[in-house]
PDB file of C-alpha atoms in Angstrom:
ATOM      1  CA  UNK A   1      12.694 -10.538   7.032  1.00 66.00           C
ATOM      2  CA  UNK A   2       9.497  -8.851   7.009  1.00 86.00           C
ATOM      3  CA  UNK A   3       7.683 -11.245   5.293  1.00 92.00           C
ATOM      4  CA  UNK A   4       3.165 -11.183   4.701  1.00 95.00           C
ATOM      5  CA  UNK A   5       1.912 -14.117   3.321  1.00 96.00           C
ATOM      6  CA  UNK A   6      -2.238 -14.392   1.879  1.00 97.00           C
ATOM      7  CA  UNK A   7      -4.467 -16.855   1.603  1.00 97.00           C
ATOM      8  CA  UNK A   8      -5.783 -17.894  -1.012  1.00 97.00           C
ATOM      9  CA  UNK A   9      -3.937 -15.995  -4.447  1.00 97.00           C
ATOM     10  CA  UNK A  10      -7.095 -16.626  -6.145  1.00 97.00           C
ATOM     11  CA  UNK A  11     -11.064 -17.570  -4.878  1.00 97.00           C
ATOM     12  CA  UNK A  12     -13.841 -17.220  -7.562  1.00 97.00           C
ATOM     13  CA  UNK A  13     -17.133 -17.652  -5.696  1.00 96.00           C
ATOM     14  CA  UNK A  14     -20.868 -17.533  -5.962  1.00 97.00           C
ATOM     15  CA  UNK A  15     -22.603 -14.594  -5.539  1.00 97.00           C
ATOM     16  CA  UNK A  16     -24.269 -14.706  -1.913  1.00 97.00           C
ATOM     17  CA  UNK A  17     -21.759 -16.488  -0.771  1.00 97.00           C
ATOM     18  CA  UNK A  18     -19.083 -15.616   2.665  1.00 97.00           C
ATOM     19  CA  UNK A  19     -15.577 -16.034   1.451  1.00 97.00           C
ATOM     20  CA  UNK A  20     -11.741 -15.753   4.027  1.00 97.00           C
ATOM     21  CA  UNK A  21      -9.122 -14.167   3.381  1.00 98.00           C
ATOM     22  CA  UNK A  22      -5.752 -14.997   5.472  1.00 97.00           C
ATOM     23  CA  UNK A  23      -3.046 -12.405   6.089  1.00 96.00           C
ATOM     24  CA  UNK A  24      -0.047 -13.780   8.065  1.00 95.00           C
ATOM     25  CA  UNK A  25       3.255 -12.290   9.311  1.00 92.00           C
ATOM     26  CA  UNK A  26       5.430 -14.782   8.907  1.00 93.00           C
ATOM     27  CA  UNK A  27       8.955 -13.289  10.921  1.00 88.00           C
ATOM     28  CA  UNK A  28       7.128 -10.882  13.112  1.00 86.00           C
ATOM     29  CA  UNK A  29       4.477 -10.394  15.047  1.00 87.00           C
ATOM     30  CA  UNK A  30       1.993  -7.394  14.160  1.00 86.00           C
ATOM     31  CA  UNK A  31      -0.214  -5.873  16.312  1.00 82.00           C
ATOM     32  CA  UNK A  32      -1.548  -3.882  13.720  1.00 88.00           C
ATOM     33  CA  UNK A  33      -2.644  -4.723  10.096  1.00 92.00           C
ATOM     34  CA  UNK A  34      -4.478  -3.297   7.380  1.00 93.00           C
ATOM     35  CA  UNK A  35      -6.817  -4.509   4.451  1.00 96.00           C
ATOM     36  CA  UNK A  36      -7.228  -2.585   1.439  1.00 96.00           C
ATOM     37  CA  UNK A  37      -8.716  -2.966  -1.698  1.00 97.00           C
ATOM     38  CA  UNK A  38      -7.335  -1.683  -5.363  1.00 96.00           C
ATOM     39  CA  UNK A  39      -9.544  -1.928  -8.485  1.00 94.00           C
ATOM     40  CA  UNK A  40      -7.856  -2.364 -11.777  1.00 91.00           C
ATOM     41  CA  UNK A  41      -5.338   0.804 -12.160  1.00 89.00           C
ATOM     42  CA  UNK A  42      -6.306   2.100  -9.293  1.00 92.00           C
ATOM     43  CA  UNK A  43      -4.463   3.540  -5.645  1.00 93.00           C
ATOM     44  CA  UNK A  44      -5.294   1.372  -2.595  1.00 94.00           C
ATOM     45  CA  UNK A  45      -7.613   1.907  -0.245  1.00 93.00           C
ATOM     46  CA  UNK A  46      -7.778   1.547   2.985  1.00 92.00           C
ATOM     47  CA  UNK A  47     -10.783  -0.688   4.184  1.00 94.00           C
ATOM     48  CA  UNK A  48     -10.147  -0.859   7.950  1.00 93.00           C
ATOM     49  CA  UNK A  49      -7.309  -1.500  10.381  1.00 91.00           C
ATOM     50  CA  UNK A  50      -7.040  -4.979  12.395  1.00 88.00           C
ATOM     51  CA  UNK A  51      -5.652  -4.330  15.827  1.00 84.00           C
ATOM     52  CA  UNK A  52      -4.455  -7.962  18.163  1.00 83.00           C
ATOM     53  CA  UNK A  53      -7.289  -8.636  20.594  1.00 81.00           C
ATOM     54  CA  UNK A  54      -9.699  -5.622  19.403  1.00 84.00           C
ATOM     55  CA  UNK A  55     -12.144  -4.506  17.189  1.00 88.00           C
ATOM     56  CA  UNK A  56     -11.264  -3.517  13.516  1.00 91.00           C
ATOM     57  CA  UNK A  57     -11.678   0.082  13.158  1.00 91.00           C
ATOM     58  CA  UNK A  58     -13.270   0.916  10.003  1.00 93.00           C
ATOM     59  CA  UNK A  59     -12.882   3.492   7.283  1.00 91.00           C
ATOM     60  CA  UNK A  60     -15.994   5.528   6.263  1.00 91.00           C
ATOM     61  CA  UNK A  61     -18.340   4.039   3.800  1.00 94.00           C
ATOM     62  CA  UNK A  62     -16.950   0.346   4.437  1.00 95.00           C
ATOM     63  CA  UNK A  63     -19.667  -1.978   5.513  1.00 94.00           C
ATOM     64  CA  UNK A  64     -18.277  -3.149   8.928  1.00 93.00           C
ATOM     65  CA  UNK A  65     -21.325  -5.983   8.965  1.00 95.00           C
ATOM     66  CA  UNK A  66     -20.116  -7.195   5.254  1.00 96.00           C
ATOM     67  CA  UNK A  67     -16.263  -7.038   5.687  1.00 97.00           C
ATOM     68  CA  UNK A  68     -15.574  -9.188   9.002  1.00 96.00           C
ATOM     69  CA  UNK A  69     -12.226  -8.283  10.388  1.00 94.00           C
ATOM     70  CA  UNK A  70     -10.725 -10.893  12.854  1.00 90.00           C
ATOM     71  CA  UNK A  71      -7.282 -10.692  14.415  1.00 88.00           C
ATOM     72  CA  UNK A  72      -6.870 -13.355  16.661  1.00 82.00           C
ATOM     73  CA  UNK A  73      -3.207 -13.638  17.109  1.00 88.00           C
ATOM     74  CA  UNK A  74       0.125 -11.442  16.921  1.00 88.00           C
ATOM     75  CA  UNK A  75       0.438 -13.464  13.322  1.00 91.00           C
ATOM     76  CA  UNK A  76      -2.828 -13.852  11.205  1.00 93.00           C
ATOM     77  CA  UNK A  77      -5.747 -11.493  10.514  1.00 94.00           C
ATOM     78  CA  UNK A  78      -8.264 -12.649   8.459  1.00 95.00           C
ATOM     79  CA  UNK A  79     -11.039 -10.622   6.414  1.00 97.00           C
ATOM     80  CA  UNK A  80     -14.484 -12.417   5.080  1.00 97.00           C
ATOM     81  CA  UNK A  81     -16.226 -11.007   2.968  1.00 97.00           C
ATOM     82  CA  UNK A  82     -19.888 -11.889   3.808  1.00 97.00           C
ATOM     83  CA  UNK A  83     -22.888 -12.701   0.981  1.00 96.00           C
ATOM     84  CA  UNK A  84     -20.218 -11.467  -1.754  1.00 97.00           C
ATOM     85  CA  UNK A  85     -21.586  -9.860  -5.170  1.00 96.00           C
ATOM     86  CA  UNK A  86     -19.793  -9.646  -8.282  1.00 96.00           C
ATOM     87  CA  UNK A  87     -19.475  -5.872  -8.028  1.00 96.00           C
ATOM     88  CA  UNK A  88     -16.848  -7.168  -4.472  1.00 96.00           C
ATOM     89  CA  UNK A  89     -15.030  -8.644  -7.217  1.00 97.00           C
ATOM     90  CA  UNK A  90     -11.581  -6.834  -6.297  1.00 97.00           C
ATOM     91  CA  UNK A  91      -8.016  -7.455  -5.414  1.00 97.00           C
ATOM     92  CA  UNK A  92      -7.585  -7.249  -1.386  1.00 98.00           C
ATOM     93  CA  UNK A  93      -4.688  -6.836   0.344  1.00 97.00           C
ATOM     94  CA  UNK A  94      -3.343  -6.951   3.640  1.00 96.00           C
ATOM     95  CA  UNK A  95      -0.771  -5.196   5.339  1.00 94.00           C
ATOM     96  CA  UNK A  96       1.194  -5.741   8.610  1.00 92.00           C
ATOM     97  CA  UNK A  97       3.122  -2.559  10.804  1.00 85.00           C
ATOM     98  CA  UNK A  98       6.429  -3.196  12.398  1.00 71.00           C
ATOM     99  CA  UNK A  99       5.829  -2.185  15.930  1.00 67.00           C
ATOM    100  CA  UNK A 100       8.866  -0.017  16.145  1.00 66.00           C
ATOM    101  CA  UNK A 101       7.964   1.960  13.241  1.00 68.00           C
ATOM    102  CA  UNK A 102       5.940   2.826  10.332  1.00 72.00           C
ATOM    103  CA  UNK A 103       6.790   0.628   7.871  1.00 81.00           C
ATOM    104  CA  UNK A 104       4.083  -1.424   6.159  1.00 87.00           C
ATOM    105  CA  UNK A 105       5.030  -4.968   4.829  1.00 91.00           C
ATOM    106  CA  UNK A 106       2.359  -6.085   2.329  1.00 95.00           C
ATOM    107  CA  UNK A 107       1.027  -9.054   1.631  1.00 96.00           C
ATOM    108  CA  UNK A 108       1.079 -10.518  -2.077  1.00 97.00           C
ATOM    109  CA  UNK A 109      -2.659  -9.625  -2.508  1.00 97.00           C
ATOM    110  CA  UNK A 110      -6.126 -11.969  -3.403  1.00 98.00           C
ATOM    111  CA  UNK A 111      -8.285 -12.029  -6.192  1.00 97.00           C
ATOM    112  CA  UNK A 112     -11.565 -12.515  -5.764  1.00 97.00           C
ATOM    113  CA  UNK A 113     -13.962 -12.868  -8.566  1.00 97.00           C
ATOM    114  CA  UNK A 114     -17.689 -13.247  -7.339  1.00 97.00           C
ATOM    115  CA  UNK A 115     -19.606 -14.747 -10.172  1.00 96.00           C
TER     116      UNK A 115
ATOM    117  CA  UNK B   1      -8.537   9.889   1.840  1.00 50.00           C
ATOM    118  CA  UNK B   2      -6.233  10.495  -0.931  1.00 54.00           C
ATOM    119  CA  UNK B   3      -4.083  13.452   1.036  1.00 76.00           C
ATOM    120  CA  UNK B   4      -0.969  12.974  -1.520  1.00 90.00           C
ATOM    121  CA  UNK B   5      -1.063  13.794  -5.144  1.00 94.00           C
ATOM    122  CA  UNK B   6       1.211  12.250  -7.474  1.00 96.00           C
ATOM    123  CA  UNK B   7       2.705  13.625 -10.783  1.00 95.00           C
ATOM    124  CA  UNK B   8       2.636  13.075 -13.482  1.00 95.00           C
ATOM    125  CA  UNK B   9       0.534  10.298 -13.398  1.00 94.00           C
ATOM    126  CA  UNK B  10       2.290   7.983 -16.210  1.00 96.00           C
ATOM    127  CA  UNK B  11       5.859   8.618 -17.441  1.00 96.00           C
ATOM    128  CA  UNK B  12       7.838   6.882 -20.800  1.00 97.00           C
ATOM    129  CA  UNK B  13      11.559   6.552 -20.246  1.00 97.00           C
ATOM    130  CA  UNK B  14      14.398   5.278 -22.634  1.00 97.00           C
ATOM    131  CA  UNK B  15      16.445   2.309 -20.998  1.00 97.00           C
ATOM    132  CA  UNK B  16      19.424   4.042 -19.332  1.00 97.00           C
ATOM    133  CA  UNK B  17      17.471   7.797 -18.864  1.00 97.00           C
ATOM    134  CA  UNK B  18      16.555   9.042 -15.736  1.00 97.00           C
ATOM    135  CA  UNK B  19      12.641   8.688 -14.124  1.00 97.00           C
ATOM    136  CA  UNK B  20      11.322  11.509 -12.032  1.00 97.00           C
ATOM    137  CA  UNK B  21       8.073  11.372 -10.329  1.00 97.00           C
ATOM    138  CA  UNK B  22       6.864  13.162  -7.223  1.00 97.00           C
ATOM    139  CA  UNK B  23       4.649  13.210  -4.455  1.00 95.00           C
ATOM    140  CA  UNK B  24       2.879  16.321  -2.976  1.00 94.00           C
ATOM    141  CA  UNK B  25       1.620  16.191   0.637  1.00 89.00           C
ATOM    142  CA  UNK B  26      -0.206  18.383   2.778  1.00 83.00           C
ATOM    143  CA  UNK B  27       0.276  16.825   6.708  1.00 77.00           C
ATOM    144  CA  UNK B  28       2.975  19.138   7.818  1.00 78.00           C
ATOM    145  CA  UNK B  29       3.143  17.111  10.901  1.00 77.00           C
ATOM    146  CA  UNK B  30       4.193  14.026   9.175  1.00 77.00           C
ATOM    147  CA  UNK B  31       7.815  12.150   9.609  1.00 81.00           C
ATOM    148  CA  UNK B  32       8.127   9.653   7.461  1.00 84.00           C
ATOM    149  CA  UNK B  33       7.607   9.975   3.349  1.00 89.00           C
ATOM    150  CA  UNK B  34       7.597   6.367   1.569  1.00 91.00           C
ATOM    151  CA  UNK B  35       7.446   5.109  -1.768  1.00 95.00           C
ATOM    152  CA  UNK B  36       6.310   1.833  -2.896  1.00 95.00           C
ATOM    153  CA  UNK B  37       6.838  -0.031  -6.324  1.00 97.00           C
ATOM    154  CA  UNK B  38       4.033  -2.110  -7.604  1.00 97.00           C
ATOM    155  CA  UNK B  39       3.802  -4.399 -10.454  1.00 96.00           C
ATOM    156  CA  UNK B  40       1.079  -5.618 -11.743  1.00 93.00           C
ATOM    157  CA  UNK B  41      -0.995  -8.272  -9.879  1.00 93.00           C
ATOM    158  CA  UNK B  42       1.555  -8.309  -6.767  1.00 95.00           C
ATOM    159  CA  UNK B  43       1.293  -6.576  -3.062  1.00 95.00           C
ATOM    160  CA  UNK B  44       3.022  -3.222  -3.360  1.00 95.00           C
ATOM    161  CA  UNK B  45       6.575  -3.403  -1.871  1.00 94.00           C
ATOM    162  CA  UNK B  46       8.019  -0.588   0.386  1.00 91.00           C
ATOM    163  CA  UNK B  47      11.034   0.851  -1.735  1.00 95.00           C
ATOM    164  CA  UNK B  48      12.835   3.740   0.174  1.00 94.00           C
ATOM    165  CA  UNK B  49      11.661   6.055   2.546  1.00 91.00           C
ATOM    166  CA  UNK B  50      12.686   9.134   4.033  1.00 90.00           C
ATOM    167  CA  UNK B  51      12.286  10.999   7.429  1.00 87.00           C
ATOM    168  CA  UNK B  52      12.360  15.229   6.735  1.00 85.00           C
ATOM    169  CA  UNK B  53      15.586  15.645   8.956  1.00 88.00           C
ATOM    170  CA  UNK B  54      17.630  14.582   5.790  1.00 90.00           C
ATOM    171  CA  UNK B  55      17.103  16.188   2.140  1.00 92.00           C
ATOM    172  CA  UNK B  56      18.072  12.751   0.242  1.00 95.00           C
ATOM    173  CA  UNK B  57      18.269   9.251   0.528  1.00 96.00           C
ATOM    174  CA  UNK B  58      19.908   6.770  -1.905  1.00 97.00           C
ATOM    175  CA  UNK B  59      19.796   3.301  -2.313  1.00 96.00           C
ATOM    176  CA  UNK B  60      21.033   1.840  -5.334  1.00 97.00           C
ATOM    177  CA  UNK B  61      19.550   3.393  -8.240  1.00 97.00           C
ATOM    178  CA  UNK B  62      16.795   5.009  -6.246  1.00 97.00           C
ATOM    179  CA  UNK B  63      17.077   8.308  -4.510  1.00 97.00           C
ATOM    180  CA  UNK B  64      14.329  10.138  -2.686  1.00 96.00           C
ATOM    181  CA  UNK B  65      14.676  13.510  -2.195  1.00 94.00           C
ATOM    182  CA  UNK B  66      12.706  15.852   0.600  1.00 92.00           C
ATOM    183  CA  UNK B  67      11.856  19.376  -0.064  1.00 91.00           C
ATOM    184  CA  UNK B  68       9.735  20.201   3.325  1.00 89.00           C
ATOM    185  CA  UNK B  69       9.147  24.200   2.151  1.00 91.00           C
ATOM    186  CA  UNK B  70       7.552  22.900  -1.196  1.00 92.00           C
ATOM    187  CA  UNK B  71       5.658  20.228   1.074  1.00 91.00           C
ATOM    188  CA  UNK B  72       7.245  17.754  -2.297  1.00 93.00           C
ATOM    189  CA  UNK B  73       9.299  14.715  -1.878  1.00 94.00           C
ATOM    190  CA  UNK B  74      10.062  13.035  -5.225  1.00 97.00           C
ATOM    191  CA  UNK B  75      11.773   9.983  -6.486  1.00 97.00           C
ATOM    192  CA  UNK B  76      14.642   9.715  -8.777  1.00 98.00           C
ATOM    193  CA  UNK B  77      15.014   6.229 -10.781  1.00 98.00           C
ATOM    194  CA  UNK B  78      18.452   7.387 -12.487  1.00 98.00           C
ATOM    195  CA  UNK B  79      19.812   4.013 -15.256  1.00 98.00           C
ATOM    196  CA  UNK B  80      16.152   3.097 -15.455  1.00 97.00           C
ATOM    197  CA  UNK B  81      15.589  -0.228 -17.099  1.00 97.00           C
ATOM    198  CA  UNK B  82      12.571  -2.225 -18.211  1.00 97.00           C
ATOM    199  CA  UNK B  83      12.579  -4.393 -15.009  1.00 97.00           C
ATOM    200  CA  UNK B  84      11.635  -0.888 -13.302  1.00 97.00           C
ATOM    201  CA  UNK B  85       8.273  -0.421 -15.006  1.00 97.00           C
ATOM    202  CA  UNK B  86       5.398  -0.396 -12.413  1.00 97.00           C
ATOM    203  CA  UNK B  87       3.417   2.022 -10.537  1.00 97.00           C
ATOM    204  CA  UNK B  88       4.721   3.725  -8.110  1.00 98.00           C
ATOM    205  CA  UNK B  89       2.930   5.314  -4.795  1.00 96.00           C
ATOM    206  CA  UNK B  90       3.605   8.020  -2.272  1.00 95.00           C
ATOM    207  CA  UNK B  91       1.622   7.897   0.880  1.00 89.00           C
ATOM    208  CA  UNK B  92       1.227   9.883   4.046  1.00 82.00           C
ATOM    209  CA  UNK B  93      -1.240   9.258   6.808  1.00 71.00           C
ATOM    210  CA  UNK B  94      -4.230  10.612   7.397  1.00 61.00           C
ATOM    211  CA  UNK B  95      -5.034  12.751  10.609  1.00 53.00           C
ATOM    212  CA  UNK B  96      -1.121  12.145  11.502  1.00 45.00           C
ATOM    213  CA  UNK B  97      -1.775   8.309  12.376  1.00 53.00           C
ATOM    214  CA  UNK B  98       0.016   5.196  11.516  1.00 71.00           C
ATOM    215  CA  UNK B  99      -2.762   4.513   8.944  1.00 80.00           C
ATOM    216  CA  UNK B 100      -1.452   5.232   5.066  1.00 84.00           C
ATOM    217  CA  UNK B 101      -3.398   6.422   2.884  1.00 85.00           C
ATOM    218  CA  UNK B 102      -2.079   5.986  -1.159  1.00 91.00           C
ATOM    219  CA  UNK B 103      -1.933   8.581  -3.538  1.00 92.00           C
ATOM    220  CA  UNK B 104      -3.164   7.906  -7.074  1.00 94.00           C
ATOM    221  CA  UNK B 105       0.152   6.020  -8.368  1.00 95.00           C
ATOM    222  CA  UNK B 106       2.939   7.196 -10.979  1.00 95.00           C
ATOM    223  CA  UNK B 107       3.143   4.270 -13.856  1.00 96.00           C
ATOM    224  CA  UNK B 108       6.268   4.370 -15.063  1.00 97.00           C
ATOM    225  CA  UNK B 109       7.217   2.435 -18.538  1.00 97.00           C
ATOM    226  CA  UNK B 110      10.884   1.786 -19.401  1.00 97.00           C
ATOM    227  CA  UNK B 111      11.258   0.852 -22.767  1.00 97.00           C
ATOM    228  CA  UNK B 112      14.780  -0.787 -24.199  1.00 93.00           C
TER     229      UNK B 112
END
């Protein structure tokens, strides 16, 4: 159980261009995910939290107008990152909270590569 | 955001030995101390966790063990083997909310 699926693995895009990221729980339903973002050998950080039905609440210093949060359902959040630039190039990913607790099941991450 | 602090922050152990790393924290109000086992290029994975009402938790090969007047909880990985190299994070949450915030990671290298 417990399960986070992303969407894609991989994305290499253009510079200036918007690219989606999916995060899905796929055997529970999450009212509350995260997106963070590690750099090579580096801790995660936390970008912002996606709450069901509500605004993403953002962490200081992360451009809320670049990094769209949208969590339309129980299941799926989804992050674009908007007119990407190489130095976005990261690995992102998502996290979803069992309601009863304060567990965080994690997704299996996305490269991006802006080019 | 990094509250935690991890140490030491790589570790080389023999096949078979035992790997120690630990996790200081500073939210005293805080009931719930995780670790999570990364390897490389993959979502971190919870591990084991422990809530400060017990002083140690094992499962399998792992133990966690709380030490709430040192504000330390640490991790034992006793029989390490190679399959157990990754990097390793402790987190607590910031301002005493459900948000995590990482410390720096323990990589941890088992050679046969």
């Amino acid at each position: 159980g417990a399960v986070v699926s992303q969407h894609p693995s991989r994305v290499i895009c253009k510079s200036g261009t918007s690219v989606k990221i999916e995060c899905r729980s796929l055997d529970f339903q999450a009212t509350t995910m995260f997106w963070y973002r590690q750099f090579p050998k580096q801790s995660l950080m936390l970008m912002a939290t996606s709450n069901e039905g509500s605004k993403a609440t953002y962490e200081q210093g992360v451009e809320k107008d670049k990094f769209l949060i949208n969590h339309a359902s129980l299941t799926l959040s989804t992050l674009t990152v908007t007119s990407a630039h190489p130095e976005d190039s990261s690995f992102y990913i998502c996290s979803a909270r069992d309601h009863w607790g304060y567990e965080q099941y994690f997704g299996p991450g996305t490269r991006l590569t802006v080019t | 955001q990094q509250q935690v602090k991890q140490s030491p922050q790589s570790l080389i152990v023999q096949k078979g030995g035992i790997s120690i790393i630990n996790c200081a924290y500073e939210n005293t109000a805080f009931d719930y101390f995780p670790w999570y086992q990364q390897f490389p290029g993959k979502g971190p994975a919870l591990l084991i966790a422990i809530r400060p009402d017990v002083s140690e938790k094992k499962e399998g090969r792992f133990t966690i063990s709380f030490n709430k007047s040192a504000k330390q909880f640490s991790l034992h990985i006793m029989d390490s083997q190679p399959g157990d190299s990754a990097t390793y994070f402790c987190a607590e949450p910031p301002g005493g909310n459900n948000r995590l915030a990482f410390g720096k990671g323990n990589q941890v290298v088992v050679i046969p």
